[in-house]
Amino acid sequence: MLGLEAACALASQGADMTVVHVDSRVLNRQLDMPAAHLLQAELFSRSVKLEVLANTECITVNDQHEVNGLLLKDGRTLPADFIVMAVGVIPNMTLAQQSGLEVNRGILVDNFMHTSCPHVYAIGECVELDGELFGMVAPVNQQVDTLVSVLKAPRISSRKTANSDSRPHESENNWCPFISKPLSLKLKVSGIAAFSAGQIAFDDSEMAQVERIVYQQTSLNHYLCLYIKASKLIGTVLYGDVSESGFYSQLITDGSDISLIKEDLIFGEAYCNLEKIEAAEPNRPCQVSHT
């Protein structure tokens, strides 16, 4: 997302921009195929060229050690006066490994941010929990809240091991566990509105259990797709009109049973009788936001 935002901003200032991406479409983790195609068409209209399924070999320089191109693994060289790299974050685990902490792709932690070493905690982009890495601000802020709840407790406990006392410590009742929540992402490019939340990618076996509800208005380049599983909204992609993003995102986060409003869900919050959700879940107040 940062790469596309930078490319559009630089193109608006007169730069001749080309986005190089290893996958078959832009924002392949955030957008489904129809939304990605709409976005790519918009990028072309803004004179931002695309090189997809492109793997970089190296940056090329001239005799003055100035950048003059990008060599791809297929043998082509893209001429370039400068290169902007937006390639994400890879945890640097050298210190953790040297210290004897358990690591995989990141430093392994539990839901209370304990590492494998007693009284050592980790949060942020360097940690891994249940196979997931965290590169966004929102989950890291949640990790901070969890760690504060642990550290301010009267008694600090180390992470339990298989041989440790399985009885909960008294202070654990005051701890606030970190629970990974579905992320929502919005593209921040002037004139381009794209949003996604929850799970939008599935393998064949998963897709057999997922229902897609799609609305598309071609003349306005508006696209909306809802992914529903077991009477719950688990993912959504919006392009062009993202005014209902908060409504759908809240339904995904709350895990609400949407079976009673499913027929109207594609039309947005104004067409959904949210009292039906409240009636179906009498023991839990409806947390759907009204925006």
mmCIF file of C-alpha atoms in Angstrom, residues 43-235:
data_model
loop_
_atom_site.group_PDB
_atom_site.id
_atom_site.type_symbol
_atom_site.label_atom_id
_atom_site.label_comp_id
_atom_site.label_asym_id
_atom_site.label_seq_id
_atom_site.Cartn_x
_atom_site.Cartn_y
_atom_site.Cartn_z
ATOM 1 C CA LEU A 43 -3.248 3.507 -11.805
ATOM 2 C CA PHE A 44 -2.765 3.287 -15.578
ATOM 3 C CA SER A 45 -5.007 6.327 -16.017
ATOM 4 C CA ARG A 46 -2.666 8.183 -13.657
ATOM 5 C CA SER A 47 0.374 7.215 -15.743
ATOM 6 C CA VAL A 48 1.611 4.735 -13.158
ATOM 7 C CA LYS A 49 2.874 1.693 -15.054
ATOM 8 C CA LEU A 50 2.857 -1.801 -13.554
ATOM 9 C CA GLU A 51 5.244 -4.725 -13.752
ATOM 10 C CA VAL A 52 3.540 -7.700 -12.097
ATOM 11 C CA LEU A 53 4.992 -11.181 -11.626
ATOM 12 C CA ALA A 54 8.351 -9.402 -11.587
ATOM 13 C CA ASN A 55 11.267 -10.541 -9.437
ATOM 14 C CA THR A 56 14.170 -8.182 -8.840
ATOM 15 C CA GLU A 57 17.748 -9.315 -9.375
ATOM 16 C CA CYS A 58 19.630 -6.137 -8.453
ATOM 17 C CA ILE A 59 19.847 -2.361 -8.749
ATOM 18 C CA THR A 60 22.168 -1.250 -11.557
ATOM 19 C CA VAL A 61 24.464 1.802 -11.369
ATOM 20 C CA ASN A 62 26.628 3.778 -13.799
ATOM 21 C CA ASP A 63 30.338 4.599 -13.569
ATOM 22 C CA GLN A 64 29.558 7.409 -11.125
ATOM 23 C CA HIS A 65 27.741 4.911 -8.858
ATOM 24 C CA GLU A 66 24.403 6.552 -9.639
ATOM 25 C CA VAL A 67 21.257 4.451 -9.978
ATOM 26 C CA ASN A 68 20.350 3.877 -13.608
ATOM 27 C CA GLY A 69 18.067 0.861 -13.596
ATOM 28 C CA LEU A 70 16.508 -2.193 -12.024
ATOM 29 C CA LEU A 71 17.555 -5.616 -13.337
ATOM 30 C CA LEU A 72 14.801 -8.243 -13.255
ATOM 31 C CA LYS A 73 15.398 -11.974 -13.045
ATOM 32 C CA ASP A 74 13.896 -12.449 -16.509
ATOM 33 C CA GLY A 75 16.836 -10.470 -17.915
ATOM 34 C CA ARG A 76 15.061 -7.168 -18.563
ATOM 35 C CA THR A 77 16.338 -3.893 -17.143
ATOM 36 C CA LEU A 78 13.908 -1.119 -16.232
ATOM 37 C CA PRO A 79 15.590 2.299 -16.630
ATOM 38 C CA ALA A 80 15.437 4.325 -13.411
ATOM 39 C CA ASP A 81 16.802 7.566 -11.987
ATOM 40 C CA PHE A 82 15.707 6.596 -8.490
ATOM 41 C CA ILE A 83 14.099 3.623 -6.777
ATOM 42 C CA VAL A 84 11.667 3.629 -3.863
ATOM 43 C CA MET A 85 11.522 0.360 -1.916
ATOM 44 C CA ALA A 86 8.344 -0.484 0.000
ATOM 45 C CA VAL A 87 8.975 -4.142 0.791
ATOM 46 C CA GLY A 88 7.562 -4.595 4.276
ATOM 47 C CA VAL A 89 9.229 -5.548 7.537
ATOM 48 C CA ILE A 90 11.268 -8.664 8.306
ATOM 49 C CA PRO A 91 12.034 -9.183 12.014
ATOM 50 C CA ASN A 92 15.722 -8.947 12.942
ATOM 51 C CA MET A 93 16.086 -11.802 15.408
ATOM 52 C CA THR A 94 19.882 -11.885 15.754
ATOM 53 C CA LEU A 95 19.933 -10.610 19.340
ATOM 54 C CA ALA A 96 17.017 -12.844 20.342
ATOM 55 C CA GLN A 97 18.713 -15.934 18.879
ATOM 56 C CA GLN A 98 22.024 -15.120 20.527
ATOM 57 C CA SER A 99 20.181 -14.729 23.836
ATOM 58 C CA GLY A 100 18.594 -18.156 23.543
ATOM 59 C CA LEU A 101 14.996 -17.061 22.991
ATOM 60 C CA GLU A 102 12.681 -19.316 21.015
ATOM 61 C CA VAL A 103 12.217 -17.892 17.513
ATOM 62 C CA ASN A 104 10.612 -18.859 14.241
ATOM 63 C CA ARG A 105 9.864 -16.090 11.750
ATOM 64 C CA GLY A 106 9.727 -13.789 14.788
ATOM 65 C CA ILE A 107 10.292 -14.004 18.528
ATOM 66 C CA LEU A 108 7.729 -16.467 19.848
ATOM 67 C CA VAL A 109 5.381 -15.015 22.468
ATOM 68 C CA ASP A 110 2.140 -16.038 24.152
ATOM 69 C CA ASN A 111 -1.053 -14.004 24.513
ATOM 70 C CA PHE A 112 0.514 -12.074 27.409
ATOM 71 C CA MET A 113 3.685 -11.199 25.436
ATOM 72 C CA HIS A 114 5.908 -13.593 27.431
ATOM 73 C CA THR A 115 8.899 -14.939 25.533
ATOM 74 C CA SER A 116 10.453 -18.324 26.323
ATOM 75 C CA CYS A 117 12.776 -16.654 28.844
ATOM 76 C CA PRO A 118 11.351 -15.805 32.299
ATOM 77 C CA HIS A 119 10.680 -12.080 32.823
ATOM 78 C CA VAL A 120 11.537 -11.210 29.195
ATOM 79 C CA TYR A 121 8.739 -9.800 27.056
ATOM 80 C CA ALA A 122 8.502 -8.763 23.410
ATOM 81 C CA ILE A 123 6.037 -6.683 21.398
ATOM 82 C CA GLY A 124 5.825 -5.145 17.944
ATOM 83 C CA GLU A 125 7.070 -6.177 14.507
ATOM 84 C CA CYS A 126 9.653 -8.559 15.987
ATOM 85 C CA VAL A 127 7.151 -10.958 17.586
ATOM 86 C CA GLU A 128 5.254 -13.971 16.301
ATOM 87 C CA LEU A 129 2.082 -15.361 17.863
ATOM 88 C CA ASP A 130 0.358 -18.474 16.529
ATOM 89 C CA GLY A 131 2.243 -18.127 13.242
ATOM 90 C CA GLU A 132 1.255 -14.479 12.713
ATOM 91 C CA LEU A 133 3.559 -11.461 12.371
ATOM 92 C CA PHE A 134 2.406 -7.904 13.070
ATOM 93 C CA GLY A 135 3.390 -4.963 10.888
ATOM 94 C CA MET A 136 0.481 -2.594 11.540
ATOM 95 C CA VAL A 137 0.065 0.005 14.281
ATOM 96 C CA ALA A 138 -3.296 -1.217 15.662
ATOM 97 C CA PRO A 139 -2.210 -4.697 16.847
ATOM 98 C CA VAL A 140 1.029 -3.313 18.289
ATOM 99 C CA ASN A 141 -0.972 -0.819 20.340
ATOM 100 C CA GLN A 142 -3.068 -3.726 21.626
ATOM 101 C CA GLN A 143 0.133 -5.558 22.565
ATOM 102 C CA VAL A 144 1.244 -2.517 24.552
ATOM 103 C CA ASP A 145 -2.034 -2.569 26.488
ATOM 104 C CA THR A 146 -1.566 -6.265 27.227
ATOM 105 C CA LEU A 147 2.004 -5.818 28.428
ATOM 106 C CA VAL A 148 1.014 -2.889 30.651
ATOM 107 C CA SER A 149 -1.691 -5.041 32.267
ATOM 108 C CA VAL A 150 0.906 -7.724 32.995
ATOM 109 C CA LEU A 151 3.661 -5.442 34.279
ATOM 110 C CA LYS A 152 1.443 -3.367 36.567
ATOM 111 C CA ALA A 153 0.038 -6.468 38.308
ATOM 112 C CA PRO A 154 1.218 -6.987 41.916
ATOM 113 C CA ARG A 155 3.010 -10.169 40.962
ATOM 114 C CA ILE A 156 4.791 -10.761 37.644
ATOM 115 C CA SER A 157 4.850 -14.318 36.341
ATOM 116 C CA SER A 158 7.129 -15.837 33.762
ATOM 117 C CA ARG A 159 5.730 -17.757 30.849
ATOM 118 C CA LYS A 160 4.572 -21.213 31.896
ATOM 119 C CA THR A 161 6.396 -24.282 30.660
ATOM 120 C CA ALA A 162 5.112 -27.815 30.343
ATOM 121 C CA ASN A 163 6.560 -28.689 33.761
ATOM 122 C CA SER A 164 5.478 -25.558 35.596
ATOM 123 C CA ASP A 165 2.632 -25.198 38.048
ATOM 124 C CA SER A 166 -0.525 -25.160 35.940
ATOM 125 C CA ARG A 167 -2.528 -23.254 38.549
ATOM 126 C CA PRO A 168 -3.253 -19.649 37.511
ATOM 127 C CA HIS A 169 -1.413 -16.959 39.421
ATOM 128 C CA GLU A 170 -3.550 -14.494 41.352
ATOM 129 C CA SER A 171 -2.470 -11.565 39.189
ATOM 130 C CA GLU A 172 -3.477 -13.313 35.965
ATOM 131 C CA ASN A 173 -7.084 -12.358 36.612
ATOM 132 C CA ASN A 174 -6.082 -8.739 35.977
ATOM 133 C CA TRP A 175 -4.149 -9.445 32.794
ATOM 134 C CA CYS A 176 -5.644 -8.399 29.461
ATOM 135 C CA PRO A 177 -4.723 -11.048 26.844
ATOM 136 C CA PHE A 178 -3.733 -9.987 23.360
ATOM 137 C CA ILE A 179 -6.151 -11.407 20.801
ATOM 138 C CA SER A 180 -5.395 -10.858 17.139
ATOM 139 C CA LYS A 181 -8.322 -9.188 15.378
ATOM 140 C CA PRO A 182 -9.125 -8.963 11.673
ATOM 141 C CA LEU A 183 -7.332 -5.988 10.170
ATOM 142 C CA SER A 184 -9.018 -3.384 8.034
ATOM 143 C CA LEU A 185 -7.004 -1.462 5.463
ATOM 144 C CA LYS A 186 -7.861 1.656 3.490
ATOM 145 C CA LEU A 187 -5.855 2.940 0.539
ATOM 146 C CA LYS A 188 -4.858 6.577 1.100
ATOM 147 C CA VAL A 189 -4.587 7.917 -2.443
ATOM 148 C CA SER A 190 -6.471 11.021 -3.514
ATOM 149 C CA GLY A 191 -9.384 10.049 -5.720
ATOM 150 C CA ILE A 192 -9.000 6.307 -5.121
ATOM 151 C CA ALA A 193 -11.196 4.655 -2.504
ATOM 152 C CA ALA A 194 -10.425 1.033 -1.629
ATOM 153 C CA PHE A 195 -11.059 -0.868 1.588
ATOM 154 C CA SER A 196 -10.800 -4.425 2.855
ATOM 155 C CA ALA A 197 -11.336 -6.170 6.175
ATOM 156 C CA GLY A 198 -11.216 -9.715 7.493
ATOM 157 C CA GLN A 199 -10.446 -12.782 5.401
ATOM 158 C CA ILE A 200 -10.748 -12.439 1.629
ATOM 159 C CA ALA A 201 -8.419 -15.201 0.397
ATOM 160 C CA PHE A 202 -9.342 -18.886 0.591
ATOM 161 C CA ASP A 203 -8.084 -22.187 -0.715
ATOM 162 C CA ASP A 204 -10.461 -24.439 -2.651
ATOM 163 C CA SER A 205 -11.683 -26.373 0.382
ATOM 164 C CA GLU A 206 -12.350 -23.176 2.337
ATOM 165 C CA MET A 207 -14.080 -21.489 -0.595
ATOM 166 C CA ALA A 208 -16.592 -24.341 -0.770
ATOM 167 C CA GLN A 209 -17.892 -23.219 2.632
ATOM 168 C CA VAL A 210 -17.923 -19.489 1.858
ATOM 169 C CA GLU A 211 -20.740 -17.541 0.239
ATOM 170 C CA ARG A 212 -19.933 -14.466 -1.849
ATOM 171 C CA ILE A 213 -22.433 -11.640 -2.255
ATOM 172 C CA VAL A 214 -21.368 -9.137 -4.906
ATOM 173 C CA TYR A 215 -22.646 -5.752 -6.016
ATOM 174 C CA GLN A 216 -21.010 -3.918 -8.906
ATOM 175 C CA GLN A 217 -21.912 -0.694 -10.690
ATOM 176 C CA THR A 218 -19.627 -0.617 -13.711
ATOM 177 C CA SER A 219 -20.430 2.938 -14.821
ATOM 178 C CA LEU A 220 -19.152 4.321 -11.494
ATOM 179 C CA ASN A 221 -16.389 1.751 -10.905
ATOM 180 C CA HIS A 222 -18.106 0.728 -7.670
ATOM 181 C CA TYR A 223 -17.548 -2.801 -6.380
ATOM 182 C CA LEU A 224 -18.576 -4.500 -3.146
ATOM 183 C CA CYS A 225 -18.029 -8.096 -2.135
ATOM 184 C CA LEU A 226 -19.093 -9.740 1.120
ATOM 185 C CA TYR A 227 -17.677 -13.080 2.266
ATOM 186 C CA ILE A 228 -20.006 -15.016 4.574
ATOM 187 C CA LYS A 229 -19.382 -18.263 6.437
ATOM 188 C CA ALA A 230 -21.564 -19.975 9.042
ATOM 189 C CA SER A 231 -23.961 -16.990 9.193
ATOM 190 C CA LYS A 232 -21.129 -14.562 9.938
ATOM 191 C CA LEU A 233 -19.532 -11.886 7.828
ATOM 192 C CA ILE A 234 -15.843 -12.870 7.739
ATOM 193 C CA GLY A 235 -14.487 -10.534 5.058
#
